[in-house]
Amino acid sequence: MKMKTPTNLWVQRLTGSEEDRSCALTELRGLLVARVTHAFHHNTIVDSSFVEDVVQDTLLKIMNSIGQFEGRSLFETWATTIAIRFAYTELRKRRWKDLSLDKLVELNDEFVPEPEQSNDPNQQERQGFIKAMYEVIHEKLSQKQRTALLAELAEIPMEEIGRRLGSNRNAIYKLTHDARKKLRQGLEQAGFTEADFVNLQERN
Amino acid sequence: MSLTNQQIDVLMQMIVLTKHEEFSCDDCLKRMAEFAEISLQGKPIPDALKEIDDHLKICGECREEFEALKVAISWSAGE
């Protein structure tokens, strides 16, 4: 029976002699291929070639950033996290390949800061809240914050928004986080409370 | 174009979950492996990892990756 590599030996083997490194990479490659294949077995886009490419990119990344492994988890789990990130990055890139920057800008340009009117008296309080929310979105958010937030609500992945806006996923997350904070602050200044955020949501 | 009712509810939920300081996606990635192992073992989430939990509630992309990671590592555990 083949022995598994203990976590504390992975780094040693991957940074050791050429022979150790080669054996460790072969072992790790096999593990990651199996895990990525399993994690995406329902996805029809993911075939063996896709998995091979993802694992290859993952192994390169691991060899370049092995010093970042802090030993807080099993080495194999850390490596799998990187592989899963690569796989999803590629899948999202393919899914949204036809999305243009213009389309993102349109989301902002075509945003009408007026909610649809409802005659239902039960909806009046919610309507008032939505109106206030639209005003904050329109008046308090920067154009970039508004574009990123509206794109996120349109379920466009942040890394794809970032790619179009000359940014990256992490920066887009921070941008939309700032937008959410402004939105929350603006609504609180308009007299709404956290209970309103929850209750008016459930009423719909 | 205005937001759909579903988008408005998503946004309201995001506002509820918004904190002054939040982990970014990179922060989340750094600790996701540890968080996934603890989560699969059914252990309580330590305070130091609570912000990962908060981030996963609001970030659909990290949540998607986290779920796939759990599937991937649980498979090997069964080998």
GROMACS .gro file of C-alpha atoms in nm:
model
  283
    1MET     CA    1   0.000   0.000   0.000
    2LYS     CA    2   0.127   0.343  -0.097
    3MET     CA    3   0.200   0.571   0.202
    4LYS     CA    4   0.056   0.921   0.205
    5THR     CA    5   0.296   1.210   0.249
    6PRO     CA    6   0.260   1.373   0.594
    7THR     CA    7   0.186   1.744   0.575
    8ASN     CA    8   0.520   1.848   0.724
    9LEU     CA    9   0.707   1.654   0.456
   10TRP     CA   10   0.541   1.808   0.150
   11VAL     CA   11   0.731   2.134   0.172
   12GLN     CA   12   1.053   1.949   0.244
   13ARG     CA   13   1.008   1.722  -0.058
   14LEU     CA   14   0.892   1.999  -0.293
   15THR     CA   15   1.192   2.213  -0.206
   16GLY     CA   16   1.440   1.927  -0.178
   17SER     CA   17   1.653   1.739  -0.429
   18GLU     CA   18   1.543   1.712  -0.789
   19GLU     CA   19   1.441   1.351  -0.735
   20ASP     CA   20   1.236   1.431  -0.424
   21ARG     CA   21   1.072   1.724  -0.598
   22SER     CA   22   0.986   1.523  -0.904
   23CYS     CA   23   0.829   1.241  -0.699
   24ALA     CA   24   0.635   1.486  -0.482
   25LEU     CA   25   0.504   1.675  -0.786
   26THR     CA   26   0.388   1.351  -0.947
   27GLU     CA   27   0.208   1.251  -0.628
   28LEU     CA   28   0.052   1.593  -0.580
   29ARG     CA   29  -0.051   1.613  -0.944
   30GLY     CA   30  -0.236   1.280  -0.916
   31LEU     CA   31  -0.415   1.389  -0.600
   32LEU     CA   32  -0.521   1.724  -0.747
   33VAL     CA   33  -0.643   1.569  -1.072
   34ALA     CA   34  -0.861   1.328  -0.873
   35ARG     CA   35  -0.996   1.598  -0.644
   36VAL     CA   36  -1.070   1.856  -0.913
   37THR     CA   37  -1.234   1.590  -1.131
   38HIS     CA   38  -1.451   1.487  -0.838
   39ALA     CA   39  -1.543   1.841  -0.736
   40PHE     CA   40  -1.659   1.927  -1.089
   41HIS     CA   41  -1.800   1.592  -1.199
   42HIS     CA   42  -2.144   1.749  -1.262
   43ASN     CA   43  -2.000   2.022  -1.484
   44THR     CA   44  -2.014   1.925  -1.851
   45ILE     CA   45  -1.748   2.181  -1.948
   46VAL     CA   46  -1.491   2.021  -1.721
   47ASP     CA   47  -1.315   1.741  -1.908
   48SER     CA   48  -0.976   1.578  -1.854
   49SER     CA   49  -0.797   1.840  -2.061
   50PHE     CA   50  -0.952   2.121  -1.855
   51VAL     CA   51  -0.848   1.946  -1.533
   52GLU     CA   52  -0.493   1.888  -1.659
   53ASP     CA   53  -0.454   2.258  -1.742
   54VAL     CA   54  -0.591   2.365  -1.403
   55VAL     CA   55  -0.361   2.128  -1.217
   56GLN     CA   56  -0.061   2.239  -1.420
   57ASP     CA   57  -0.131   2.605  -1.333
   58THR     CA   58  -0.184   2.504  -0.970
   59LEU     CA   59   0.149   2.322  -0.945
   60LEU     CA   60   0.332   2.622  -1.091
   61LYS     CA   61   0.159   2.853  -0.846
   62ILE     CA   62   0.241   2.623  -0.554
   63MET     CA   63   0.608   2.604  -0.648
   64ASN     CA   64   0.621   2.984  -0.673
   65SER     CA   65   0.439   3.050  -0.347
   66ILE     CA   66   0.525   2.754  -0.128
   67GLY     CA   67   0.658   2.993   0.137
   68GLN     CA   68   0.303   3.118   0.186
   69PHE     CA   69   0.189   2.780   0.323
   70GLU     CA   70   0.159   2.845   0.696
   71GLY     CA   71   0.075   2.492   0.808
   72ARG     CA   72  -0.268   2.591   0.942
   73SER     CA   73  -0.429   2.311   0.737
   74LEU     CA   74  -0.317   1.994   0.564
   75PHE     CA   75  -0.087   2.079   0.275
   76GLU     CA   76  -0.318   1.887   0.040
   77THR     CA   77  -0.616   2.100   0.143
   78TRP     CA   78  -0.419   2.421   0.086
   79ALA     CA   79  -0.312   2.297  -0.259
   80THR     CA   80  -0.669   2.198  -0.345
   81THR     CA   81  -0.792   2.547  -0.251
   82ILE     CA   82  -0.560   2.692  -0.513
   83ALA     CA   83  -0.673   2.440  -0.775
   84ILE     CA   84  -1.040   2.513  -0.711
   85ARG     CA   85  -0.973   2.887  -0.747
   86PHE     CA   86  -0.798   2.829  -1.081
   87ALA     CA   87  -1.082   2.607  -1.204
   88TYR     CA   88  -1.353   2.859  -1.118
   89THR     CA   89  -1.152   3.149  -1.259
   90GLU     CA   90  -1.133   2.968  -1.593
   91LEU     CA   91  -1.498   2.861  -1.588
   92ARG     CA   92  -1.612   3.217  -1.515
   93LYS     CA   93  -1.387   3.356  -1.785
   94ARG     CA   94  -1.546   3.119  -2.039
   95ARG     CA   95  -1.901   3.178  -1.916
   96TRP     CA   96  -1.866   3.557  -1.944
   97LYS     CA   97  -1.633   3.578  -2.244
   98ASP     CA   98  -1.884   3.783  -2.445
   99LEU     CA   99  -1.941   4.040  -2.172
  100SER     CA  100  -1.810   4.378  -2.283
  101LEU     CA  101  -1.712   4.684  -2.084
  102ASP     CA  102  -1.994   4.867  -2.267
  103LYS     CA  103  -2.247   4.624  -2.125
  104LEU     CA  104  -2.123   4.697  -1.774
  105VAL     CA  105  -2.136   5.071  -1.835
  106GLU     CA  106  -2.491   5.033  -1.970
  107LEU     CA  107  -2.600   4.882  -1.639
  108ASN     CA  108  -2.507   5.211  -1.479
  109ASP     CA  109  -2.624   5.442  -1.759
  110GLU     CA  110  -2.962   5.273  -1.785
  111PHE     CA  111  -3.023   5.264  -1.413
  112VAL     CA  112  -3.338   5.464  -1.337
  113PRO     CA  113  -3.332   5.595  -0.981
  114GLU     CA  114  -3.709   5.567  -0.948
  115PRO     CA  115  -3.873   5.248  -0.821
  116GLU     CA  116  -4.177   5.102  -0.992
  117GLN     CA  117  -4.498   5.221  -0.830
  118SER     CA  118  -4.727   4.982  -0.650
  119ASN     CA  119  -5.087   5.049  -0.547
  120ASP     CA  120  -5.076   4.781  -0.282
  121PRO     CA  121  -5.098   4.961   0.058
  122ASN     CA  122  -4.900   4.677   0.216
  123GLN     CA  123  -4.616   4.763  -0.013
  124GLN     CA  124  -4.603   5.134   0.064
  125GLU     CA  125  -4.347   5.110   0.341
  126ARG     CA  126  -4.128   4.891   0.125
  127GLN     CA  127  -4.170   5.133  -0.163
  128GLY     CA  128  -4.051   5.417   0.057
  129PHE     CA  129  -3.748   5.216   0.155
  130ILE     CA  130  -3.666   5.126  -0.205
  131LYS     CA  131  -3.700   5.492  -0.307
  132ALA     CA  132  -3.454   5.594  -0.036
  133MET     CA  133  -3.218   5.314  -0.140
  134TYR     CA  134  -3.230   5.425  -0.505
  135GLU     CA  135  -3.153   5.782  -0.403
  136VAL     CA  136  -2.846   5.674  -0.209
  137ILE     CA  137  -2.729   5.456  -0.500
  138HIS     CA  138  -2.776   5.747  -0.740
  139GLU     CA  139  -2.643   6.031  -0.528
  140LYS     CA  140  -2.387   5.889  -0.286
  141LEU     CA  141  -2.209   5.618  -0.481
  142SER     CA  142  -1.931   5.694  -0.727
  143GLN     CA  143  -1.988   5.588  -1.086
  144LYS     CA  144  -1.742   5.302  -1.043
  145GLN     CA  145  -1.905   5.185  -0.720
  146ARG     CA  146  -2.249   5.198  -0.882
  147THR     CA  147  -2.133   5.007  -1.190
  148ALA     CA  148  -1.967   4.737  -0.980
  149LEU     CA  149  -2.264   4.703  -0.744
  150LEU     CA  150  -2.520   4.684  -1.026
  151ALA     CA  151  -2.303   4.430  -1.207
  152GLU     CA  152  -2.279   4.220  -0.892
  153LEU     CA  153  -2.658   4.230  -0.857
  154ALA     CA  154  -2.677   4.112  -1.219
  155GLU     CA  155  -2.478   3.809  -1.093
  156ILE     CA  156  -2.167   3.894  -1.292
  157PRO     CA  157  -1.865   3.753  -1.106
  158MET     CA  158  -1.639   4.011  -0.944
  159GLU     CA  159  -1.332   3.883  -1.122
  160GLU     CA  160  -1.505   3.937  -1.456
  161ILE     CA  161  -1.617   4.286  -1.351
  162GLY     CA  162  -1.256   4.352  -1.248
  163ARG     CA  163  -1.121   4.224  -1.579
  164ARG     CA  164  -1.341   4.474  -1.770
  165LEU     CA  165  -1.265   4.765  -1.538
  166GLY     CA  166  -0.889   4.712  -1.539
  167SER     CA  167  -0.897   4.590  -1.180
  168ASN     CA  168  -0.915   4.257  -0.997
  169ARG     CA  169  -1.155   4.059  -0.782
  170ASN     CA  170  -1.010   4.171  -0.452
  171ALA     CA  171  -1.028   4.538  -0.545
  172ILE     CA  172  -1.384   4.499  -0.676
  173TYR     CA  173  -1.485   4.335  -0.348
  174LYS     CA  174  -1.342   4.635  -0.160
  175LEU     CA  175  -1.518   4.873  -0.399
  176THR     CA  176  -1.857   4.710  -0.346
  177HIS     CA  177  -1.793   4.681   0.027
  178ASP     CA  178  -1.744   5.058   0.040
  179ALA     CA  179  -2.060   5.097  -0.169
  180ARG     CA  180  -2.258   4.880   0.075
  181LYS     CA  181  -2.127   5.079   0.370
  182LYS     CA  182  -2.231   5.406   0.206
  183LEU     CA  183  -2.569   5.257   0.126
  184ARG     CA  184  -2.622   5.141   0.482
  185GLN     CA  185  -2.508   5.474   0.621
  186GLY     CA  186  -2.732   5.666   0.380
  187LEU     CA  187  -3.036   5.458   0.469
  188GLU     CA  188  -2.969   5.498   0.841
  189GLN     CA  189  -2.944   5.873   0.791
  190ALA     CA  190  -3.280   5.856   0.613
  191GLY     CA  191  -3.426   5.705   0.931
  192PHE     CA  192  -3.425   5.334   0.847
  193THR     CA  193  -3.300   5.077   1.098
  194GLU     CA  194  -3.153   4.731   1.069
  195ALA     CA  195  -3.496   4.591   1.162
  196ASP     CA  196  -3.639   4.770   0.857
  197PHE     CA  197  -3.374   4.611   0.633
  198VAL     CA  198  -3.492   4.269   0.751
  199ASN     CA  199  -3.867   4.325   0.787
  200LEU     CA  200  -3.919   4.503   0.457
  201GLN     CA  201  -3.734   4.225   0.284
  202GLU     CA  202  -3.951   3.954   0.431
  203ARG     CA  203  -4.271   4.138   0.349
  204ASN     CA  204  -4.211   4.106  -0.026
  205MET     CA  205  -3.402   5.007  -1.600
  206SER     CA  206  -3.463   4.955  -1.231
  207LEU     CA  207  -3.379   4.661  -1.008
  208THR     CA  208  -3.606   4.357  -0.992
  209ASN     CA  209  -3.773   4.267  -0.662
  210GLN     CA  210  -3.532   3.976  -0.629
  211GLN     CA  211  -3.230   4.204  -0.679
  212ILE     CA  212  -3.369   4.449  -0.424
  213ASP     CA  213  -3.404   4.170  -0.169
  214VAL     CA  214  -3.051   4.051  -0.239
  215LEU     CA  215  -2.925   4.405  -0.190
  216MET     CA  216  -3.121   4.444   0.135
  217GLN     CA  217  -2.973   4.119   0.261
  218MET     CA  218  -2.625   4.241   0.165
  219ILE     CA  219  -2.684   4.563   0.359
  220VAL     CA  220  -2.788   4.363   0.666
  221LEU     CA  221  -2.467   4.159   0.644
  222THR     CA  222  -2.240   4.457   0.581
  223LYS     CA  223  -1.982   4.521   0.852
  224HIS     CA  224  -1.743   4.809   0.888
  225GLU     CA  225  -1.443   4.578   0.845
  226GLU     CA  226  -1.468   4.269   0.628
  227PHE     CA  227  -1.230   4.006   0.500
  228SER     CA  228  -1.150   4.048   0.131
  229CYS     CA  229  -1.151   3.754  -0.112
  230ASP     CA  230  -0.772   3.724  -0.076
  231ASP     CA  231  -0.801   3.718   0.306
  232CYS     CA  232  -1.066   3.450   0.272
  233LEU     CA  233  -0.854   3.240   0.036
  234LYS     CA  234  -0.562   3.245   0.280
  235ARG     CA  235  -0.766   3.078   0.555
  236MET     CA  236  -1.021   2.883   0.349
  237ALA     CA  237  -0.837   2.550   0.373
  238GLU     CA  238  -0.832   2.562   0.751
  239PHE     CA  239  -1.194   2.676   0.763
  240ALA     CA  240  -1.305   2.392   0.533
  241GLU     CA  241  -1.133   2.127   0.746
  242ILE     CA  242  -1.291   2.258   1.067
  243SER     CA  243  -1.626   2.286   0.897
  244LEU     CA  244  -1.614   1.927   0.768
  245GLN     CA  245  -1.512   1.800   1.112
  246GLY     CA  246  -1.824   1.965   1.251
  247LYS     CA  247  -1.621   2.160   1.506
  248PRO     CA  248  -1.725   2.506   1.629
  249ILE     CA  249  -1.577   2.789   1.424
  250PRO     CA  250  -1.303   2.965   1.627
  251ASP     CA  251  -1.332   3.341   1.668
  252ALA     CA  252  -1.029   3.394   1.446
  253LEU     CA  253  -1.220   3.239   1.156
  254LYS     CA  254  -1.558   3.405   1.212
  255GLU     CA  255  -1.475   3.666   0.950
  256ILE     CA  256  -1.438   3.390   0.691
  257ASP     CA  257  -1.789   3.277   0.777
  258ASP     CA  258  -1.914   3.636   0.737
  259HIS     CA  259  -1.733   3.676   0.405
  260LEU     CA  260  -1.880   3.351   0.268
  261LYS     CA  261  -2.232   3.473   0.349
  262ILE     CA  262  -2.185   3.777   0.129
  263CYS     CA  263  -1.941   3.667  -0.144
  264GLY     CA  264  -2.101   3.426  -0.389
  265GLU     CA  265  -1.775   3.346  -0.563
  266CYS     CA  266  -1.586   3.248  -0.249
  267ARG     CA  267  -1.891   3.051  -0.132
  268GLU     CA  268  -1.898   2.861  -0.461
  269GLU     CA  269  -1.527   2.780  -0.426
  270PHE     CA  270  -1.568   2.680  -0.062
  271GLU     CA  271  -1.848   2.434  -0.146
  272ALA     CA  272  -1.639   2.280  -0.425
  273LEU     CA  273  -1.340   2.257  -0.191
  274LYS     CA  274  -1.545   2.066   0.066
  275VAL     CA  275  -1.659   1.820  -0.202
  276ALA     CA  276  -1.301   1.778  -0.323
  277ILE     CA  277  -1.143   1.710   0.015
  278SER     CA  278  -1.424   1.494   0.148
  279TRP     CA  279  -1.378   1.262  -0.149
  280SER     CA  280  -1.017   1.195  -0.055
  281ALA     CA  281  -1.112   1.137   0.307
  282GLY     CA  282  -1.328   0.848   0.188
  283GLU     CA  283  -1.050   0.678  -0.004
   0.00000   0.00000   0.00000
